[in-house]
């Protein structure tokens, strides 16, 4: 199995177009302590030729250009991308579908709630004769026909920002529904996971992830109140539907002790100090056995070993 990180940042990328926090300032200056990043997406393949994209971000066109594995190979038109799985209905995960409107055949998989956001309206540009939409139920095993299966499973989160009520009290945080899901990629007995949005770790998730060969996990912020302390946004990671890396309820502590062969953080916000190669936070993350994902990162999982 081959995994290609097309983008490793949270919404807005790094640098973000309207931000001059320390990380963005360094990224604009192309400082060697930090790498520029596009919005979170991972492509997966069993043969290196046919790929499924997990999350179609607004940066998808540039991500394709930056990765030769996804370039057309046959004239006049062709794409190695055979399918897209959208784990939630946030703009970060579906806007890239509009880049794929040139009548190229592929399959779009999503849960009922997410699929509802990609039918009609501006998404009508996706030609129904070329793009096959398959609605997938939670825990339904999907045979991609490409040498591996996909299974969506619930991760605590929230509805997309553009669907939120103006009344804060009506917004359900940490909800468990098909609005936000992770994806299990399975080939034989080997299990791999893509979880760009997760507000907390439940007992069910710990049980599922135990024994995994590889996880790409939500690394949005380092501290829960990070955005507030930096004066960037009056929201915690929890309020945004994500969990912090650090802290008693953070992902590092919550997943500690599980048998997971390789752990990679993706969907990392521009505010996160762990993005800087020389930061104490980066050292802490790596000491805990985690990697900071980056654009263009490739992971090949050969039989029996990473």
Short mmCIF file of C-alpha atoms in Angstrom, two decimals:
data_model
loop_
_atom_site.label_atom_id
_atom_site.label_comp_id
_atom_site.label_asym_id
_atom_site.label_seq_id
_atom_site.Cartn_x
_atom_site.Cartn_y
_atom_site.Cartn_z
CA UNK A 1 0.00 0.00 0.00
CA UNK A 2 1.18 3.48 -0.85
CA UNK A 3 0.08 6.69 0.83
CA UNK A 4 0.82 10.14 -0.53
CA UNK A 5 0.17 13.21 1.62
CA UNK A 6 -1.13 15.78 -0.86
CA UNK A 7 -1.71 18.37 1.85
CA UNK A 8 -0.98 18.43 5.57
CA UNK A 9 -2.45 21.73 6.80
CA UNK A 10 -5.83 22.58 8.26
CA UNK A 11 -8.22 24.92 6.44
CA UNK A 12 -6.45 27.93 4.97
CA UNK A 13 -3.12 26.17 4.56
CA UNK A 14 0.25 27.60 5.58
CA UNK A 15 0.73 30.46 5.16
CA UNK A 16 -2.91 31.46 5.37
CA UNK A 17 -3.81 34.23 2.94
CA UNK A 18 -4.81 36.75 5.62
CA UNK A 19 -2.62 35.73 8.54
CA UNK A 20 0.69 37.00 9.86
CA UNK A 21 1.05 34.88 12.97
CA UNK A 22 4.62 33.76 13.66
CA UNK A 23 4.26 30.56 11.63
CA UNK A 24 2.71 32.33 8.65
CA UNK A 25 5.32 35.10 8.80
CA UNK A 26 8.09 32.51 8.61
CA UNK A 27 6.32 30.58 5.86
CA UNK A 28 5.85 33.72 3.74
CA UNK A 29 9.57 34.41 4.19
CA UNK A 30 10.37 30.80 3.21
CA UNK A 31 12.30 30.42 6.43
CA UNK A 32 13.97 27.01 6.72
CA UNK A 33 12.42 26.39 10.12
CA UNK A 34 8.97 25.78 8.62
CA UNK A 35 7.53 24.39 5.37
CA UNK A 36 4.64 25.80 3.36
CA UNK A 37 1.62 23.49 3.33
CA UNK A 38 -1.63 23.03 1.44
CA UNK A 39 -4.91 21.82 2.90
CA UNK A 40 -5.24 18.29 4.23
CA UNK A 41 -5.64 15.41 1.80
CA UNK A 42 -4.13 11.94 1.41
CA UNK A 43 -4.09 9.75 -1.71
CA UNK A 44 -3.91 5.96 -1.42
CA UNK A 45 -3.01 3.26 -3.92
CA UNK A 46 -2.37 -0.49 -3.92
CA UNK A 47 -0.39 -0.49 -7.18
CA UNK A 48 1.06 3.01 -7.55
CA UNK A 49 -1.07 3.63 -10.64
CA UNK A 50 -4.69 3.90 -9.52
CA UNK A 51 -5.41 6.30 -6.67
CA UNK A 52 -8.23 7.25 -4.33
CA UNK A 53 -8.14 10.75 -2.86
CA UNK A 54 -9.30 11.17 0.74
CA UNK A 55 -10.62 14.77 1.04
CA UNK A 56 -10.96 16.91 -2.08
CA UNK A 57 -9.53 20.22 -0.88
CA UNK A 58 -9.71 23.67 -2.50
CA UNK A 59 -5.99 23.13 -3.24
CA UNK A 60 -6.55 19.94 -5.22
CA UNK A 61 -5.48 21.26 -8.63
CA UNK A 62 -2.13 22.45 -7.31
CA UNK A 63 -1.71 19.24 -5.29
CA UNK A 64 -2.15 17.20 -8.48
CA UNK A 65 0.38 19.33 -10.33
CA UNK A 66 2.88 18.96 -7.45
CA UNK A 67 2.67 15.14 -7.43
CA UNK A 68 3.61 13.31 -10.66
CA UNK A 69 1.84 10.18 -9.42
CA UNK A 70 -1.46 11.95 -10.16
CA UNK A 71 -0.55 13.41 -13.57
CA UNK A 72 -2.42 12.25 -16.72
CA UNK A 73 -0.56 9.38 -18.39
CA UNK A 74 -2.57 8.79 -21.59
CA UNK A 75 -3.51 11.37 -24.25
CA UNK A 76 -5.78 13.14 -24.82
CA UNK A 77 -7.39 12.87 -21.37
CA UNK A 78 -6.76 10.59 -18.43
CA UNK A 79 -6.41 10.65 -14.66
CA UNK A 80 -4.94 8.13 -12.21
CA UNK A 81 -7.57 9.35 -9.71
CA UNK A 82 -10.28 6.69 -9.72
CA UNK A 83 -12.21 7.84 -6.68
CA UNK A 84 -12.67 10.44 -3.95
CA UNK A 85 -13.87 9.87 -0.42
CA UNK A 86 -15.20 12.91 1.49
CA UNK A 87 -15.04 12.35 5.28
CA UNK A 88 -17.19 15.38 6.08
CA UNK A 89 -19.02 18.21 4.36
CA UNK A 90 -16.66 21.03 5.32
CA UNK A 91 -15.48 23.18 2.44
CA UNK A 92 -11.96 21.85 3.11
CA UNK A 93 -13.09 18.36 2.11
CA UNK A 94 -15.43 18.92 -0.85
CA UNK A 95 -14.56 22.19 -2.63
CA UNK A 96 -11.86 20.42 -4.65
CA UNK A 97 -14.55 18.42 -6.41
CA UNK A 98 -15.21 21.55 -8.45
CA UNK A 99 -11.67 21.21 -9.84
CA UNK A 100 -12.70 17.78 -11.18
CA UNK A 101 -15.57 19.00 -13.36
CA UNK A 102 -14.04 18.23 -16.79
CA UNK A 103 -16.15 15.09 -17.45
CA UNK A 104 -13.53 12.69 -16.12
CA UNK A 105 -14.91 9.38 -14.79
CA UNK A 106 -14.39 8.70 -11.08
CA UNK A 107 -16.43 7.56 -8.10
CA UNK A 108 -17.41 9.84 -5.23
CA UNK A 109 -18.05 8.09 -1.93
CA UNK A 110 -19.63 9.86 1.05
CA UNK A 111 -22.15 9.29 3.80
CA UNK A 112 -25.73 10.43 3.37
CA UNK A 113 -25.22 13.68 5.30
CA UNK A 114 -22.07 14.57 3.39
CA UNK A 115 -23.43 13.55 0.00
CA UNK A 116 -26.33 15.95 0.48
CA UNK A 117 -23.84 18.82 0.36
CA UNK A 118 -22.41 17.76 -3.02
CA UNK A 119 -25.61 17.34 -5.04
CA UNK A 120 -27.22 20.21 -6.94
CA UNK A 121 -26.28 23.85 -6.83
CA UNK A 122 -22.73 24.60 -7.91
CA UNK A 123 -21.86 20.89 -7.63
CA UNK A 124 -24.16 20.30 -10.59
CA UNK A 125 -21.07 20.91 -12.73
CA UNK A 126 -20.00 17.36 -11.88
CA UNK A 127 -21.37 15.52 -14.88
CA UNK A 128 -23.60 12.70 -13.63
CA UNK A 129 -22.72 10.57 -16.67
CA UNK A 130 -19.05 10.59 -15.62
CA UNK A 131 -19.05 10.94 -11.84
CA UNK A 132 -20.63 8.04 -10.02
CA UNK A 133 -21.97 9.02 -6.60
CA UNK A 134 -22.18 6.20 -4.05
CA UNK A 135 -23.76 6.91 -0.68
CA UNK A 136 -22.08 4.83 2.00
CA UNK A 137 -23.48 3.97 5.42
CA UNK A 138 -21.35 4.12 8.54
CA UNK A 139 -19.50 0.80 8.98
CA UNK A 140 -20.33 -0.23 5.40
CA UNK A 141 -17.34 -1.90 3.74
CA UNK A 142 -16.74 -0.49 0.26
CA UNK A 143 -14.75 -2.58 -2.20
CA UNK A 144 -13.01 0.01 -4.36
CA UNK A 145 -12.03 -2.61 -6.92
CA UNK A 146 -8.49 -1.26 -6.62
CA UNK A 147 -7.04 -3.79 -4.19
CA UNK A 148 -8.31 -2.35 -0.92
CA UNK A 149 -11.53 -1.51 0.89
CA UNK A 150 -12.80 1.65 2.56
CA UNK A 151 -15.00 1.69 5.66
CA UNK A 152 -16.32 4.94 7.17
CA UNK A 153 -16.71 5.08 10.96
CA UNK A 154 -18.00 7.77 13.26
CA UNK A 155 -15.59 10.24 14.84
CA UNK A 156 -16.92 12.86 17.29
CA UNK A 157 -17.20 16.23 15.56
CA UNK A 158 -19.78 18.76 14.42
CA UNK A 159 -21.68 19.87 11.34
CA UNK A 160 -19.93 22.08 8.75
CA UNK A 161 -19.45 25.74 9.68
CA UNK A 162 -21.78 26.96 6.92
CA UNK A 163 -24.63 24.87 8.37
CA UNK A 164 -24.18 26.01 11.97
CA UNK A 165 -26.99 27.80 13.79
CA UNK A 166 -26.46 31.43 14.78
CA UNK A 167 -27.51 30.34 18.25
CA UNK A 168 -24.37 28.94 19.90
CA UNK A 169 -26.45 26.90 22.34
CA UNK A 170 -27.95 24.91 19.46
CA UNK A 171 -24.57 23.73 18.13
CA UNK A 172 -23.84 20.16 19.20
CA UNK A 173 -20.12 19.68 19.78
CA UNK A 174 -18.60 16.21 19.84
CA UNK A 175 -21.63 14.79 18.04
CA UNK A 176 -21.37 11.20 16.84
CA UNK A 177 -23.14 10.84 13.50
CA UNK A 178 -22.41 10.37 9.82
CA UNK A 179 -21.68 14.10 9.55
CA UNK A 180 -18.02 13.49 10.44
CA UNK A 181 -16.30 10.18 9.83
CA UNK A 182 -12.88 8.62 9.71
CA UNK A 183 -11.91 6.13 7.02
CA UNK A 184 -10.48 2.66 7.56
CA UNK A 185 -8.41 1.47 4.60
CA UNK A 186 -7.94 -2.27 4.69
CA UNK A 187 -5.85 -4.64 2.62
CA UNK A 188 -6.05 -8.19 3.90
CA UNK A 189 -5.28 -8.10 7.62
CA UNK A 190 -3.59 -4.70 7.45
CA UNK A 191 -5.48 -1.64 8.65
CA UNK A 192 -4.75 2.03 7.94
CA UNK A 193 -6.71 5.08 9.09
CA UNK A 194 -7.39 8.60 7.89
CA UNK A 195 -8.96 10.84 10.55
CA UNK A 196 -8.61 14.55 9.73
CA UNK A 197 -11.37 15.61 12.12
CA UNK A 198 -11.82 14.18 15.60
CA UNK A 199 -13.02 16.10 18.65
CA UNK A 200 -12.26 13.40 21.24
CA UNK A 201 -11.15 9.79 21.55
CA UNK A 202 -13.85 7.38 22.68
CA UNK A 203 -13.38 3.85 24.00
CA UNK A 204 -14.72 2.57 20.68
CA UNK A 205 -12.06 4.50 18.77
CA UNK A 206 -9.27 3.25 21.02
CA UNK A 207 -10.44 -0.31 20.43
CA UNK A 208 -10.63 0.24 16.66
CA UNK A 209 -7.20 1.86 16.35
CA UNK A 210 -5.36 -0.69 18.49
CA UNK A 211 -3.16 -2.80 16.22
CA UNK A 212 -3.30 -0.34 13.30
CA UNK A 213 -0.41 -0.29 10.85
CA UNK A 214 -0.72 3.45 10.20
CA UNK A 215 -2.87 6.39 11.24
CA UNK A 216 -3.11 9.87 9.75
CA UNK A 217 -4.69 11.81 12.60
CA UNK A 218 -6.16 15.24 13.33
CA UNK A 219 -3.33 17.50 14.54
CA UNK A 220 -5.13 20.84 14.29
CA UNK A 221 -3.74 22.60 17.36
CA UNK A 222 -1.09 21.89 19.97
CA UNK A 223 -3.09 23.43 22.82
CA UNK A 224 -6.88 23.63 22.99
CA UNK A 225 -6.92 27.43 23.50
CA UNK A 226 -4.10 28.12 21.08
CA UNK A 227 -6.12 30.23 18.63
CA UNK A 228 -7.49 32.39 21.44
CA UNK A 229 -4.09 32.99 23.08
CA UNK A 230 -2.59 34.06 19.75
CA UNK A 231 -5.47 36.43 19.04
CA UNK A 232 -6.40 34.62 15.83
CA UNK A 233 -9.91 33.35 16.55
CA UNK A 234 -12.16 33.30 19.65
CA UNK A 235 -12.57 29.51 19.45
CA UNK A 236 -10.96 26.51 21.07
CA UNK A 237 -10.02 23.42 19.10
CA UNK A 238 -13.00 21.67 20.74
CA UNK A 239 -15.34 24.43 19.50
CA UNK A 240 -14.02 23.88 15.97
CA UNK A 241 -14.67 20.13 16.17
CA UNK A 242 -11.07 19.10 16.75
CA UNK A 243 -8.83 18.02 19.61
CA UNK A 244 -5.46 19.38 20.64
CA UNK A 245 -2.26 17.33 20.51
CA UNK A 246 -1.22 18.20 24.07
CA UNK A 247 -2.95 17.94 27.42
CA UNK A 248 -4.72 15.30 29.48
CA UNK A 249 -7.50 15.05 26.88
CA UNK A 250 -5.20 15.60 23.91
CA UNK A 251 -4.55 13.08 21.16
CA UNK A 252 -1.04 12.17 22.30
CA UNK A 253 -2.25 11.16 25.77
CA UNK A 254 -5.55 9.69 24.55
CA UNK A 255 -3.85 7.31 22.10
CA UNK A 256 -0.91 6.47 24.33
CA UNK A 257 -0.39 2.76 25.00
CA UNK A 258 -2.08 1.56 21.82
CA UNK A 259 -0.25 -0.75 19.44
CA UNK A 260 -0.03 1.55 16.41
CA UNK A 261 2.98 0.99 14.17
CA UNK A 262 3.16 4.49 12.70
CA UNK A 263 1.44 7.72 13.80
CA UNK A 264 1.33 10.81 11.59
CA UNK A 265 -0.32 14.14 12.37
CA UNK A 266 -2.05 15.90 9.47
CA UNK A 267 -4.64 18.70 9.28
CA UNK A 268 -2.27 20.93 11.24
CA UNK A 269 -3.38 24.52 11.78
CA UNK A 270 -1.16 27.46 10.86
CA UNK A 271 -1.08 28.41 14.57
CA UNK A 272 0.46 25.12 15.74
CA UNK A 273 4.04 25.62 17.03
CA UNK A 274 4.84 21.96 16.32
CA UNK A 275 5.09 22.94 12.66
CA UNK A 276 8.44 24.61 13.36
CA UNK A 277 11.33 22.17 13.11
CA UNK A 278 13.20 23.78 16.01
CA UNK A 279 10.31 24.17 18.47
CA UNK A 280 10.02 22.48 21.86
CA UNK A 281 6.53 21.37 20.82
CA UNK A 282 7.93 19.54 17.78
CA UNK A 283 10.45 17.78 20.00
CA UNK A 284 7.66 16.78 22.38
CA UNK A 285 5.54 15.37 19.56
CA UNK A 286 8.41 13.33 18.15
CA UNK A 287 9.47 12.08 21.59
CA UNK A 288 5.95 10.71 21.99
CA UNK A 289 6.39 8.62 18.82
CA UNK A 290 4.48 10.85 16.42
CA UNK A 291 5.51 12.33 13.07
CA UNK A 292 4.48 15.70 11.67
CA UNK A 293 3.12 15.05 8.19
CA UNK A 294 4.16 17.28 5.30
CA UNK A 295 3.11 17.90 1.72
CA UNK A 296 4.62 15.29 -0.58
CA UNK A 297 5.27 12.82 2.24
CA UNK A 298 5.10 9.24 0.99
CA UNK A 299 4.53 6.18 3.12
CA UNK A 300 4.84 2.73 1.63
CA UNK A 301 3.62 -0.16 3.74
CA UNK A 302 5.20 -3.35 2.41
CA UNK A 303 3.86 -6.66 3.63
CA UNK A 304 4.71 -7.07 7.30
CA UNK A 305 6.70 -3.88 7.72
CA UNK A 306 6.42 -0.06 7.26
#
